[in-house]
Amino acid sequence: MLTGASGLFPANLLAQPAAPASAAASPAATGTSAAPKRGQPITLNFTNADIEAVARTMATLTGRNVVVDPRVKGTITLNTESPVSPAMAYYQFRTLLRLQGYTVVQGDDLDRVLPEADAKLQSSMVGISESGEKTASGNQLMTQIIRLQHENAINLVAILRPLISPNNTINVNPGTNALVITDYADNLRRLARIVAALDVANATGLEVVPLKHANAVDLAPLVLRLLDSGGSAAPAGQADTGFKTTVLAEPRSNALILRAANQARLALAMSLIDKLDQPGGSNANGDAGNIYVVYLKNANAVQLAPMLRAAISGEAAGRIATGAAAGNTAAANAASTGGQIQADPATNALIITGSQPQYRQLRAVIDKLDARRAQVFVESLIAEVNADKAAEFGIQWQGVLGKNGDANVGLLGTNFSIGGTNIVKLATSAASGTVSPSTGINVGVASQVNGVYVLGFLARFLEASGDGNILSTPNLLTLDNEEAKIVIGQNVPFVTGQYTNTGASTTTVNPFQTIERKDVGLTLRVKPQISENGTVKLTIFQEVSSVQASSVNSATGLITNKRSIESNVLVQDGAIVVLGGLLSDEYAGNQEKVPGLADVPFFGNLFKSEARSRKKTNLMVFLRPVVVRDAAAIDALSLDRYEAMRSSQQQGQPVQSNLVPINEAPVLPSAPTSTPAKKP
């Protein structure tokens, strides 16, 4: 057994001090046993020695008080080929304990051998350093606080966690942006070097990149999107506080303002901008640059320009909302600036100011809107049939009872006013020589009284009929969704006011009338709308008006008869639709008679006068829309109508006469068989 400062040692624990150079033999060689002395180099030779016994030996060598936790069990093997110092021997002892899951927690007066899982709670050594400073080294378990200057501490946890033993910890203090790590001193030194390499400034300065060919407003969102697509999102549970690349457009100098996360990202952005800032291809706009002129073939430039501006504004608003929702301020700002579109009415052209990609997008929309619009040929037939019938029959008579010279003379007779033929008035007119009998058959008997013929009997029979047949066939050709109107009639004046000072005391006379003119005749207004399935929607207004003949010289003004229809209908292409008929059927009867006598069969007709009338009016409107989609259909339709008119004129030539030397009427020339070539 060997004896040490702390007591006896088992025989299997051997710690021999190194022999002096002048010694002839070591204690072992002489067969004597000697205890190791403190501070002297010593050779270690522990084989499967109990941990607690080795700890006591180390206490003797170092002069420190070593306490072994009861939970520390097992043996260790510790050998050295040459003598080592007590400090090195103690270091090797702690290293072996670390390999077996135990560690030594050093205090001011006491070293404790504990399980590694509990040692982090017992360690009293705390080090504080900035990023890049050196920390303690060795197998001592300690807690180190490392403050970061640039990088976010949360982002480094995922990197450092695998480098720390499972029993030790790493935490973050977000307030001071610091890492709190509990581990062995030598590993803390390694972690400090890693943190120092990662804790660097992550943003470059501002770079202004002038562009030679591309448009800065168009290029900025494209570059930013390409750069962001190459990055990676923050891991789950971590805050993405890394600096992002920023690209802003400066329209005045056509330059990009760039700030990258690091030099590598800056170089990538500069390379990308250089590749995109290239001149246009062979189809570039030449000296006009970003100003393009589009000549329209069918559409109206003045009407099309506001629609395109509204479409661009709506698209830009959508991009701004998307960029704002994604936090992409640069893209949102770039989307707010779009091309300008102006119309030139003189040449029916659009002037577009914008980048080439935006121009191509607008040109695709313009080509779709500037298509040849279909037309609608509306054939209408307006038929009006009138039938008027009137019948009158009446007998009137007057007689004198008595002789000439009698004191009393009797009068007996009938007179009626139907038809305006009263026998008394006729007799008076006959006496004055201005008799005017009514129309129809008038049968009368005149008696001579005192040398004067007096009408004593009058019978009147009348039957009148009138028929009217008015047929109008106005035709209209109009563009799809465009209103067309045709008016056939007269512009008739209507007196709306008048003034005269007749009867006034002044002798100045200044009469005047105010007149308003209105169209009287046939009016047809149609607005067609063609659907994809060939159905035509017609918005129709049709009116037939005329001046009543009896009111032409009326003091109260003219009276107009008006019949109109206003409707919306759906018609198939080429089909006929009837809008409706305006039908009126009027009957009037008037009778004057002598009560009692007029009711006697047959003879009662001598004592009555009767008039009857009936009037019928029927108006029908028919429409037939025909969709004309191309120039060939227009030509065929026009030539058909042209030949019909020419044939009508040829058939209407006057009869040949030798007495009247005008035997020809104008006739349309023959229609051309082919369209002449356009001048270059």
CSV table of C-alpha atoms in Angstrom, one decimal, residues 210-363:
chain,number,residue,atom,x,y,z
A,210,PRO,CA,-27.6,53.9,-64.0
A,211,LEU,CA,-29.4,52.1,-66.8
A,212,LYS,CA,-28.6,52.5,-70.5
A,213,HIS,CA,-31.4,50.7,-72.2
A,214,ALA,CA,-34.0,49.3,-69.8
A,215,ASN,CA,-36.7,51.3,-68.0
A,216,ALA,CA,-35.9,51.6,-64.3
A,217,VAL,CA,-39.6,51.4,-63.2
A,218,ASP,CA,-40.1,48.2,-65.1
A,219,LEU,CA,-36.7,46.6,-64.2
A,220,ALA,CA,-36.9,47.2,-60.4
A,221,PRO,CA,-39.7,44.8,-59.5
A,222,LEU,CA,-38.3,42.2,-61.9
A,223,VAL,CA,-34.8,42.3,-60.2
A,224,LEU,CA,-36.3,42.3,-56.7
A,225,ARG,CA,-38.5,39.3,-57.5
A,226,LEU,CA,-35.6,37.3,-59.0
A,227,LEU,CA,-33.4,38.1,-56.0
A,228,ASP,CA,-36.1,37.2,-53.4
A,229,SER,CA,-36.9,34.0,-55.2
A,230,GLY,CA,-33.3,32.7,-54.5
A,231,GLY,CA,-33.5,33.3,-50.8
A,232,SER,CA,-34.8,30.9,-48.2
A,233,ALA,CA,-37.5,31.5,-45.6
A,234,ALA,CA,-36.7,31.5,-41.9
A,235,PRO,CA,-37.0,28.1,-40.1
A,236,ALA,CA,-40.2,27.4,-38.2
A,237,GLY,CA,-40.2,29.0,-34.8
A,238,GLN,CA,-37.6,31.6,-35.7
A,239,ALA,CA,-38.0,35.2,-36.5
A,240,ASP,CA,-36.9,36.3,-40.0
A,241,THR,CA,-34.9,39.4,-39.0
A,242,GLY,CA,-32.2,39.1,-41.7
A,243,PHE,CA,-31.6,42.1,-43.9
A,244,LYS,CA,-33.4,41.9,-47.2
A,245,THR,CA,-32.2,43.2,-50.5
A,246,THR,CA,-33.9,46.4,-51.5
A,247,VAL,CA,-34.2,47.7,-55.1
A,248,LEU,CA,-35.9,51.1,-55.8
A,249,ALA,CA,-36.4,52.8,-59.1
A,250,GLU,CA,-35.4,56.4,-59.7
A,251,PRO,CA,-37.4,57.5,-62.8
A,252,ARG,CA,-35.8,60.9,-63.2
A,253,SER,CA,-32.3,59.6,-63.9
A,254,ASN,CA,-33.5,56.1,-65.0
A,255,ALA,CA,-31.4,54.4,-62.4
A,256,LEU,CA,-31.8,51.7,-59.7
A,257,ILE,CA,-30.9,52.3,-56.1
A,258,LEU,CA,-29.6,49.0,-54.6
A,259,ARG,CA,-28.8,47.8,-51.1
A,260,ALA,CA,-28.0,44.2,-50.6
A,261,ALA,CA,-27.7,41.9,-47.6
A,262,ASN,CA,-24.1,41.2,-48.2
A,263,GLN,CA,-21.4,41.6,-50.8
A,264,ALA,CA,-22.3,38.3,-52.5
A,265,ARG,CA,-25.9,39.4,-52.9
A,266,LEU,CA,-24.7,42.7,-54.2
A,267,ALA,CA,-22.5,41.1,-56.8
A,268,LEU,CA,-25.4,38.8,-57.8
A,269,ALA,CA,-27.8,41.8,-58.2
A,270,MET,CA,-25.2,43.8,-60.2
A,271,SER,CA,-24.7,40.9,-62.5
A,272,LEU,CA,-28.4,40.4,-63.0
A,273,ILE,CA,-29.0,44.1,-63.8
A,274,ASP,CA,-26.2,44.1,-66.3
A,275,LYS,CA,-27.7,41.1,-68.1
A,276,LEU,CA,-31.2,42.7,-68.2
A,277,ASP,CA,-30.0,46.1,-69.2
A,278,GLN,CA,-29.6,45.2,-72.9
A,279,PRO,CA,-30.7,47.1,-76.1
A,280,GLY,CA,-33.9,45.8,-77.8
A,281,GLY,CA,-33.9,43.4,-80.7
A,282,SER,CA,-34.3,44.1,-84.4
A,283,ASN,CA,-38.0,45.0,-83.9
A,284,ALA,CA,-37.2,47.9,-81.5
A,285,ASN,CA,-39.1,51.1,-81.8
A,286,GLY,CA,-36.0,52.9,-83.2
A,287,ASP,CA,-35.6,56.6,-82.3
A,288,ALA,CA,-39.1,56.8,-80.9
A,289,GLY,CA,-37.9,54.8,-77.8
A,290,ASN,CA,-40.7,54.0,-75.5
A,291,ILE,CA,-43.3,56.0,-77.4
A,292,TYR,CA,-45.5,53.9,-79.8
A,293,VAL,CA,-48.2,54.9,-82.3
A,294,VAL,CA,-50.9,52.4,-83.1
A,295,TYR,CA,-53.2,53.2,-86.1
A,296,LEU,CA,-56.7,51.8,-85.6
A,297,LYS,CA,-58.6,50.1,-88.4
A,298,ASN,CA,-62.2,49.8,-87.0
A,299,ALA,CA,-62.3,51.1,-83.4
A,300,ASN,CA,-62.6,54.8,-82.4
A,301,ALA,CA,-59.4,56.0,-80.8
A,302,VAL,CA,-61.1,58.7,-78.7
A,303,GLN,CA,-63.4,56.0,-77.2
A,304,LEU,CA,-60.8,53.3,-76.9
A,305,ALA,CA,-58.2,55.4,-75.0
A,306,PRO,CA,-60.2,55.9,-71.8
A,307,MET,CA,-61.0,52.2,-71.6
A,308,LEU,CA,-57.4,51.2,-71.9
A,309,ARG,CA,-56.3,53.7,-69.3
A,310,ALA,CA,-58.9,52.3,-66.9
A,311,ALA,CA,-57.7,48.8,-67.6
A,312,ILE,CA,-54.1,49.7,-66.8
A,313,SER,CA,-55.2,51.6,-63.7
A,314,GLY,CA,-57.1,48.5,-62.5
A,315,GLU,CA,-54.2,46.2,-63.1
A,316,ALA,CA,-51.8,48.5,-61.4
A,317,ALA,CA,-54.1,48.8,-58.4
A,318,GLY,CA,-54.2,45.0,-58.2
A,319,ARG,CA,-50.4,44.8,-58.3
A,320,ILE,CA,-50.1,47.5,-55.6
A,321,ALA,CA,-52.5,45.5,-53.3
A,322,THR,CA,-50.6,42.3,-53.9
A,323,GLY,CA,-47.2,43.9,-53.2
A,324,ALA,CA,-48.5,45.6,-50.1
A,325,ALA,CA,-50.0,42.4,-48.8
A,326,ALA,CA,-46.6,40.6,-49.3
A,327,GLY,CA,-44.7,43.5,-47.8
A,328,ASN,CA,-43.1,44.3,-51.1
A,329,THR,CA,-43.0,48.1,-51.0
A,330,ALA,CA,-40.7,48.4,-54.1
A,331,ALA,CA,-43.0,46.3,-56.3
A,332,ALA,CA,-46.0,48.3,-55.0
A,333,ASN,CA,-44.4,51.6,-55.8
A,334,ALA,CA,-43.3,50.4,-59.2
A,335,ALA,CA,-46.8,49.1,-60.1
A,336,SER,CA,-48.3,52.6,-59.5
A,337,THR,CA,-46.5,54.0,-62.5
A,338,GLY,CA,-48.0,52.8,-65.8
A,339,GLY,CA,-47.9,53.8,-69.5
A,340,GLN,CA,-49.8,56.8,-70.8
A,341,ILE,CA,-52.3,56.4,-73.6
A,342,GLN,CA,-53.6,59.3,-75.7
A,343,ALA,CA,-55.8,59.5,-78.7
A,344,ASP,CA,-55.2,61.4,-81.9
A,345,PRO,CA,-58.6,62.0,-83.5
A,346,ALA,CA,-57.2,63.3,-86.8
A,347,THR,CA,-55.4,60.0,-87.7
A,348,ASN,CA,-57.6,57.8,-85.5
A,349,ALA,CA,-54.5,56.5,-83.7
A,350,LEU,CA,-53.3,55.8,-80.2
A,351,ILE,CA,-50.1,57.1,-78.7
A,352,ILE,CA,-48.7,54.8,-76.0
A,353,THR,CA,-45.9,55.7,-73.7
A,354,GLY,CA,-44.5,52.7,-71.9
A,355,SER,CA,-41.9,49.9,-71.8
A,356,GLN,CA,-41.8,47.3,-74.6
A,357,PRO,CA,-43.3,44.5,-72.4
A,358,GLN,CA,-46.2,46.8,-71.5
A,359,TYR,CA,-46.6,47.9,-75.1
A,360,ARG,CA,-46.9,44.3,-76.2
A,361,GLN,CA,-49.5,43.6,-73.6
A,362,LEU,CA,-51.5,46.6,-74.7
A,363,ARG,CA,-51.1,45.8,-78.3
